[in-house]
CSV table of N, CA, C and O in Angstrom, one decimal:
chain,number,residue,atom,x,y,z
A,1342,UNK,N,119.8,125.0,95.9
A,1342,UNK,CA,119.0,124.5,96.3
A,1342,UNK,C,117.5,124.1,96.6
A,1342,UNK,O,117.4,125.5,97.2
A,1343,UNK,N,116.6,123.2,97.2
A,1343,UNK,CA,115.6,122.7,96.5
A,1343,UNK,C,115.1,122.8,98.4
A,1343,UNK,O,116.1,122.3,98.7
A,1344,UNK,N,114.7,123.5,98.8
A,1344,UNK,CA,113.7,123.7,99.9
A,1344,UNK,C,112.5,123.6,100.7
A,1344,UNK,O,112.5,123.1,101.5
A,1345,UNK,N,111.9,124.4,99.2
A,1345,UNK,CA,110.2,124.4,98.8
A,1345,UNK,C,109.8,125.5,98.2
A,1345,UNK,O,111.2,126.1,97.9
A,1346,UNK,N,109.0,125.1,98.2
A,1346,UNK,CA,108.4,125.9,97.2
A,1346,UNK,C,106.6,126.1,96.7
A,1346,UNK,O,106.2,125.9,97.8
A,1347,UNK,N,106.1,126.7,96.2
A,1347,UNK,CA,104.4,127.8,96.5
A,1347,UNK,C,103.9,126.3,96.6
A,1347,UNK,O,102.9,126.0,96.8
A,1348,UNK,N,103.8,124.7,95.7
A,1348,UNK,CA,103.4,123.9,96.1
A,1348,UNK,C,103.7,123.2,96.8
A,1348,UNK,O,103.4,121.4,97.2
A,1349,UNK,N,105.2,123.4,98.1
A,1349,UNK,CA,105.3,122.3,98.8
A,1349,UNK,C,106.0,123.1,99.9
A,1349,UNK,O,107.4,123.3,99.9
A,1350,UNK,N,105.2,123.8,101.0
A,1350,UNK,CA,105.7,125.3,101.4
A,1350,UNK,C,106.9,124.4,102.5
A,1350,UNK,O,107.6,125.5,103.1
A,1351,UNK,N,106.1,123.4,103.4
A,1351,UNK,CA,107.2,123.0,103.2
A,1351,UNK,C,108.7,121.9,103.7
A,1351,UNK,O,109.2,121.5,104.2
A,1352,UNK,N,108.7,121.5,102.7
A,1352,UNK,CA,109.6,121.5,101.9
A,1352,UNK,C,109.6,119.7,101.8
A,1352,UNK,O,110.8,118.6,101.8
A,1353,UNK,N,109.1,119.2,102.1
A,1353,UNK,CA,107.7,117.3,102.5
A,1353,UNK,C,108.5,116.6,101.0
A,1353,UNK,O,108.7,115.2,101.4
A,1354,UNK,N,108.5,117.4,99.6
A,1354,UNK,CA,108.9,116.2,99.0
A,1354,UNK,C,109.9,116.5,99.1
A,1354,UNK,O,111.0,114.9,98.8
A,1355,UNK,N,111.0,117.7,99.0
A,1355,UNK,CA,112.3,117.5,99.2
A,1355,UNK,C,112.6,115.8,100.2
A,1355,UNK,O,113.7,114.9,99.3
A,1356,UNK,N,112.2,116.1,101.1
A,1356,UNK,CA,112.5,114.9,102.5
A,1356,UNK,C,112.5,113.6,102.0
A,1356,UNK,O,113.1,112.5,102.0
A,1357,UNK,N,111.8,113.6,101.2
A,1357,UNK,CA,110.9,112.3,101.1
A,1357,UNK,C,111.4,112.3,99.7
A,1357,UNK,O,112.2,110.7,99.8
A,1358,UNK,N,112.7,112.8,98.0
A,1358,UNK,CA,113.4,112.0,98.1
A,1358,UNK,C,114.9,111.5,98.3
A,1358,UNK,O,115.5,111.1,98.3
A,1359,UNK,N,114.3,112.9,99.9
A,1359,UNK,CA,116.6,112.4,100.1
A,1359,UNK,C,116.1,110.6,100.8
A,1359,UNK,O,117.1,110.0,101.1
A,1360,UNK,N,115.0,110.9,101.5
A,1360,UNK,CA,114.6,109.1,101.8
A,1360,UNK,C,114.9,108.8,101.4
A,1360,UNK,O,115.4,107.2,101.3
A,1361,UNK,N,114.7,108.2,99.8
A,1361,UNK,CA,114.3,108.1,99.1
A,1361,UNK,C,115.6,107.2,98.1
A,1361,UNK,O,116.2,106.3,98.1
A,1362,UNK,N,116.3,108.6,97.9
A,1362,UNK,CA,117.9,108.1,97.9
A,1362,UNK,C,118.6,107.4,98.6
A,1362,UNK,O,119.4,107.0,98.1
A,1363,UNK,N,118.2,107.5,100.1
A,1363,UNK,CA,119.6,106.7,100.6
A,1363,UNK,C,119.1,105.3,100.7
A,1363,UNK,O,119.6,104.6,100.9
A,1364,UNK,N,116.7,105.5,101.0
A,1364,UNK,CA,116.5,104.1,100.4
A,1364,UNK,C,118.0,103.4,99.6
A,1364,UNK,O,117.6,101.9,99.6
A,1365,UNK,N,117.3,103.7,98.0
A,1365,UNK,CA,118.0,103.6,97.1
A,1365,UNK,C,119.9,103.2,97.0
A,1365,UNK,O,120.3,101.5,96.4
A,1366,UNK,N,121.0,103.1,98.5
A,1366,UNK,CA,122.1,103.1,98.8
A,1366,UNK,C,122.2,102.3,99.3
A,1366,UNK,O,122.9,101.1,99.3
A,1367,UNK,N,120.8,102.4,100.6
A,1367,UNK,CA,120.7,101.2,101.0
A,1367,UNK,C,121.3,99.5,100.3
A,1367,UNK,O,121.0,98.5,100.0
A,1368,UNK,N,119.4,99.6,100.1
A,1368,UNK,CA,119.1,98.7,99.3
A,1368,UNK,C,120.4,98.0,98.0
A,1368,UNK,O,121.2,96.4,97.2
A,1369,UNK,N,121.4,99.3,96.9
A,1369,UNK,CA,122.4,98.8,96.1
A,1369,UNK,C,123.3,97.9,96.9
A,1369,UNK,O,124.0,97.1,96.5
A,1370,UNK,N,123.4,98.0,97.9
A,1370,UNK,CA,123.9,98.0,99.2
A,1370,UNK,C,123.5,96.1,99.8
A,1370,UNK,O,124.4,95.4,100.4
A,1371,UNK,N,123.0,95.6,99.4
A,1371,UNK,CA,121.7,93.8,99.8
A,1371,UNK,C,121.0,94.0,100.9
A,1371,UNK,O,121.1,93.4,101.2
A,1372,UNK,N,121.4,95.3,101.7
A,1372,UNK,CA,121.0,95.9,103.2
A,1372,UNK,C,119.5,95.5,103.2
A,1372,UNK,O,119.0,96.1,102.4
A,1373,UNK,N,119.1,94.9,104.3
A,1373,UNK,CA,118.0,95.3,105.1
A,1373,UNK,C,117.9,95.8,105.6
A,1373,UNK,O,118.7,97.6,106.2
A,1374,UNK,N,115.9,97.1,105.6
A,1374,UNK,CA,116.6,98.1,107.1
A,1374,UNK,C,116.5,97.9,108.3
A,1374,UNK,O,117.3,98.5,109.0
A,1375,UNK,N,117.0,96.7,109.1
A,1375,UNK,CA,117.1,95.5,109.9
A,1375,UNK,C,118.3,96.0,110.3
A,1375,UNK,O,118.9,96.4,111.2
A,1376,UNK,N,119.8,95.2,109.3
A,1376,UNK,CA,120.6,95.4,109.4
A,1376,UNK,C,121.6,97.5,109.3
A,1376,UNK,O,122.0,97.8,109.9
A,1377,UNK,N,120.5,98.3,108.3
A,1377,UNK,CA,121.1,99.3,108.3
A,1377,UNK,C,120.7,100.4,109.6
A,1377,UNK,O,121.7,101.2,110.2
A,1378,UNK,N,119.6,99.7,110.5
A,1378,UNK,CA,118.6,99.6,111.8
A,1378,UNK,C,120.3,100.0,113.2
A,1378,UNK,O,120.6,100.3,112.7
A,1379,UNK,N,120.5,98.1,112.2
A,1379,UNK,CA,122.1,97.7,113.4
A,1379,UNK,C,123.3,98.8,113.5
A,1379,UNK,O,123.3,99.6,114.3
A,1380,UNK,N,123.5,98.5,112.4
A,1380,UNK,CA,125.1,100.0,111.7
A,1380,UNK,C,125.6,100.3,112.6
A,1380,UNK,O,126.4,101.2,112.7
A,1381,UNK,N,123.6,101.8,111.8
A,1381,UNK,CA,123.8,102.9,112.5
A,1381,UNK,C,123.2,103.7,113.6
A,1381,UNK,O,123.5,104.8,113.6
A,1382,UNK,N,123.4,102.4,114.0
A,1382,UNK,CA,122.0,103.5,116.0
A,1382,UNK,C,120.7,103.4,115.3
A,1382,UNK,O,120.6,104.6,116.4
A,1383,UNK,N,120.5,103.2,114.7
A,1383,UNK,CA,119.2,104.8,115.3
A,1383,UNK,C,118.5,103.2,114.4
A,1383,UNK,O,118.0,102.0,114.3
A,1384,UNK,N,116.3,103.2,115.7
A,1384,UNK,CA,116.1,102.8,116.1
A,1384,UNK,C,115.7,101.8,114.3
A,1384,UNK,O,114.9,102.6,113.2
A,1385,UNK,N,115.1,101.1,114.1
A,1385,UNK,CA,115.1,100.0,112.9
A,1385,UNK,C,112.9,101.0,112.9
A,1385,UNK,O,113.1,101.2,111.5
A,1386,UNK,N,112.7,101.4,114.0
A,1386,UNK,CA,111.2,101.8,113.4
A,1386,UNK,C,111.2,102.7,112.9
A,1386,UNK,O,110.6,103.2,112.0
A,1387,UNK,N,112.9,104.3,112.6
A,1387,UNK,CA,113.0,105.3,112.4
A,1387,UNK,C,112.8,105.0,111.3
A,1387,UNK,O,112.4,105.8,109.9
A,1388,UNK,N,113.7,103.6,110.0
A,1388,UNK,CA,114.3,103.6,109.2
A,1388,UNK,C,112.8,103.0,108.4
A,1388,UNK,O,112.7,103.8,107.2
A,1389,UNK,N,112.4,102.7,108.6
A,1389,UNK,CA,111.4,101.9,108.2
A,1389,UNK,C,109.3,103.0,107.9
A,1389,UNK,O,109.4,102.9,106.9
A,1390,UNK,N,109.7,103.5,109.0
A,1390,UNK,CA,108.8,105.0,108.6
A,1390,UNK,C,108.4,105.2,107.8
A,1390,UNK,O,108.1,106.5,107.3
A,1391,UNK,N,110.3,105.5,108.2
A,1391,UNK,CA,110.6,107.2,106.7
A,1391,UNK,C,110.4,106.1,105.5
A,1391,UNK,O,109.8,106.8,104.9
A,1392,UNK,N,110.7,105.2,105.3
A,1392,UNK,CA,110.7,104.4,103.8
A,1392,UNK,C,109.8,104.4,103.3
A,1392,UNK,O,109.3,104.7,102.0
A,1393,UNK,N,108.4,104.5,104.3
A,1393,UNK,CA,106.8,104.2,103.6
A,1393,UNK,C,106.6,105.5,103.9
A,1393,UNK,O,105.1,105.9,103.5
A,1394,UNK,N,107.6,106.9,104.4
A,1394,UNK,CA,106.3,107.9,104.6
A,1394,UNK,C,106.4,108.9,105.3
A,1394,UNK,O,105.1,109.2,105.2
A,1395,UNK,N,106.3,107.8,106.4
A,1395,UNK,CA,105.0,107.9,107.6
A,1395,UNK,C,106.2,108.7,108.8
A,1395,UNK,O,105.0,109.3,109.8
A,1396,UNK,N,107.0,109.1,108.5
A,1396,UNK,CA,108.3,109.7,109.3
A,1396,UNK,C,109.4,110.2,109.0
A,1396,UNK,O,109.6,109.6,107.8
A,1397,UNK,N,109.3,111.5,109.6
A,1397,UNK,CA,110.3,112.3,108.9
A,1397,UNK,C,111.5,113.2,109.8
A,1397,UNK,O,111.3,113.0,111.4
A,1398,UNK,N,112.8,111.9,109.4
A,1398,UNK,CA,113.5,111.7,110.7
A,1398,UNK,C,114.2,112.7,110.5
A,1398,UNK,O,114.4,113.8,109.4
A,1399,UNK,N,115.5,113.4,112.6
A,1399,UNK,CA,115.9,114.5,112.0
A,1399,UNK,C,117.0,114.7,111.1
A,1399,UNK,O,117.1,113.5,110.2
A,1400,UNK,N,117.4,115.6,111.0
A,1400,UNK,CA,118.6,115.7,110.7
A,1400,UNK,C,120.5,115.0,110.6
A,1400,UNK,O,120.8,114.4,110.5
A,1401,UNK,N,120.3,114.7,111.9
A,1401,UNK,CA,120.9,113.9,113.1
A,1401,UNK,C,121.1,112.8,112.4
A,1401,UNK,O,122.1,111.8,112.2
A,1402,UNK,N,119.7,112.2,112.3
A,1402,UNK,CA,119.9,110.6,112.3
A,1402,UNK,C,120.2,110.7,110.1
A,1402,UNK,O,120.5,109.6,110.4
A,1403,UNK,N,119.4,111.5,109.6
A,1403,UNK,CA,119.7,111.2,108.1
A,1403,UNK,C,121.4,111.2,108.0
A,1403,UNK,O,121.8,110.0,107.5
A,1404,UNK,N,122.3,112.5,109.4
A,1404,UNK,CA,123.8,112.2,108.3
A,1404,UNK,C,124.4,110.8,108.5
A,1404,UNK,O,125.0,110.8,108.1
A,1405,UNK,N,123.9,110.4,109.9
A,1405,UNK,CA,124.2,109.2,110.3
A,1405,UNK,C,124.0,107.8,109.2
A,1405,UNK,O,124.4,107.3,110.0
A,1406,UNK,N,122.8,108.0,109.0
A,1406,UNK,CA,122.5,106.5,107.9
A,1406,UNK,C,123.4,107.3,106.8
A,1406,UNK,O,123.9,105.7,106.7
A,1407,UNK,N,123.4,108.4,106.4
A,1407,UNK,CA,125.1,108.4,105.0
A,1407,UNK,C,125.7,108.0,105.7
A,1407,UNK,O,126.7,107.9,104.4
A,1408,UNK,N,126.8,108.0,106.5
A,1408,UNK,CA,127.4,107.9,106.9
A,1408,UNK,C,127.8,106.0,107.4
A,1408,UNK,O,129.3,105.8,107.4
A,1409,UNK,N,126.8,105.5,107.3
A,1409,UNK,CA,126.8,104.6,107.9
A,1409,UNK,C,127.1,103.7,106.5
A,1409,UNK,O,127.6,102.5,106.1
A,1410,UNK,N,126.5,104.9,105.5
A,1410,UNK,CA,126.2,104.1,104.0
A,1410,UNK,C,127.6,104.3,103.4
A,1410,UNK,O,127.4,104.0,102.3
A,1411,UNK,N,128.8,105.1,104.4
A,1411,UNK,CA,129.4,105.6,103.2
A,1411,UNK,C,128.9,106.6,102.2
A,1411,UNK,O,130.2,106.8,101.7
A,1412,UNK,N,128.2,107.1,102.5
A,1412,UNK,CA,127.9,108.2,101.0
A,1412,UNK,C,128.1,109.5,102.2
A,1412,UNK,O,126.4,109.2,103.1
A,1413,UNK,N,128.2,110.6,101.2
A,1413,UNK,CA,127.9,111.1,102.1
A,1413,UNK,C,126.6,112.9,101.6
A,1413,UNK,O,125.8,112.6,100.7
A,1414,UNK,N,126.5,113.0,103.0
A,1414,UNK,CA,124.6,113.6,102.6
A,1414,UNK,C,125.2,114.7,101.1
A,1414,UNK,O,123.6,114.6,101.2
A,1415,UNK,N,125.9,115.0,101.5
A,1415,UNK,CA,125.9,116.3,100.8
A,1415,UNK,C,125.5,115.7,99.1
A,1415,UNK,O,124.4,115.8,98.4
A,1416,UNK,N,125.9,114.5,99.2
A,1416,UNK,CA,125.6,114.6,97.4
A,1416,UNK,C,124.4,113.4,97.3
A,1416,UNK,O,123.4,113.9,96.7
A,1417,UNK,N,123.8,113.2,98.8
A,1417,UNK,CA,122.5,112.5,98.2
A,1417,UNK,C,121.4,113.8,98.2
A,1417,UNK,O,120.5,113.6,97.8
A,1418,UNK,N,121.5,115.2,99.1
A,1418,UNK,CA,121.3,115.7,98.8
A,1418,UNK,C,120.8,116.1,97.2
A,1418,UNK,O,119.8,116.6,96.8
A,1419,UNK,N,121.8,116.4,96.8
A,1419,UNK,CA,122.3,116.6,95.7
A,1419,UNK,C,121.1,116.4,94.4
A,1419,UNK,O,121.1,116.3,93.7
A,1420,UNK,N,121.1,114.1,94.7
A,1420,UNK,CA,120.5,113.5,94.0
A,1420,UNK,C,118.8,113.9,94.6
A,1420,UNK,O,118.2,113.9,93.4
A,1421,UNK,N,119.0,113.4,95.3
A,1421,UNK,CA,117.0,114.5,96.0
A,1421,UNK,C,117.1,116.0,94.8
A,1421,UNK,O,115.6,115.8,94.6
A,1422,UNK,N,117.7,117.0,94.4
A,1422,UNK,CA,117.5,118.0,94.6
A,1422,UNK,C,117.5,117.5,92.7
A,1422,UNK,O,115.7,117.8,92.4
A,1423,UNK,N,118.0,116.9,92.4
A,1423,UNK,CA,117.7,116.7,90.7
A,1423,UNK,C,117.1,115.9,90.2
A,1423,UNK,O,116.4,116.3,89.1
A,1424,UNK,N,116.1,115.1,91.5
A,1424,UNK,CA,114.9,114.0,91.6
A,1424,UNK,C,114.4,115.1,91.0
A,1424,UNK,O,113.2,114.7,90.4
A,1425,UNK,N,113.6,115.9,91.6
A,1425,UNK,CA,112.7,116.7,92.5
A,1425,UNK,C,112.6,118.1,91.0
A,1425,UNK,O,111.8,118.9,90.4
A,1426,UNK,N,113.6,118.1,90.0
A,1426,UNK,CA,113.7,118.3,88.5
A,1426,UNK,C,112.9,118.4,88.0
A,1426,UNK,O,112.8,117.1,87.0
């Protein structure tokens, strides 16, 4: 699993890809960021700022968002890792 490498020691590219996969799942459902926030009980600004790359949500928040979308967090991680290869 991708965690970091010499070009991305903090794994920020990986987290950005995780957020991108989540955003795509949201869009596939036709949900706005506001609706996802309401359904997941995560503040709207957290979702918007994460999608803009301005904030990194914590693991519990990412898992909660994935559950709300009906997708396994592990699947999101695998898809994000695949995009980095």
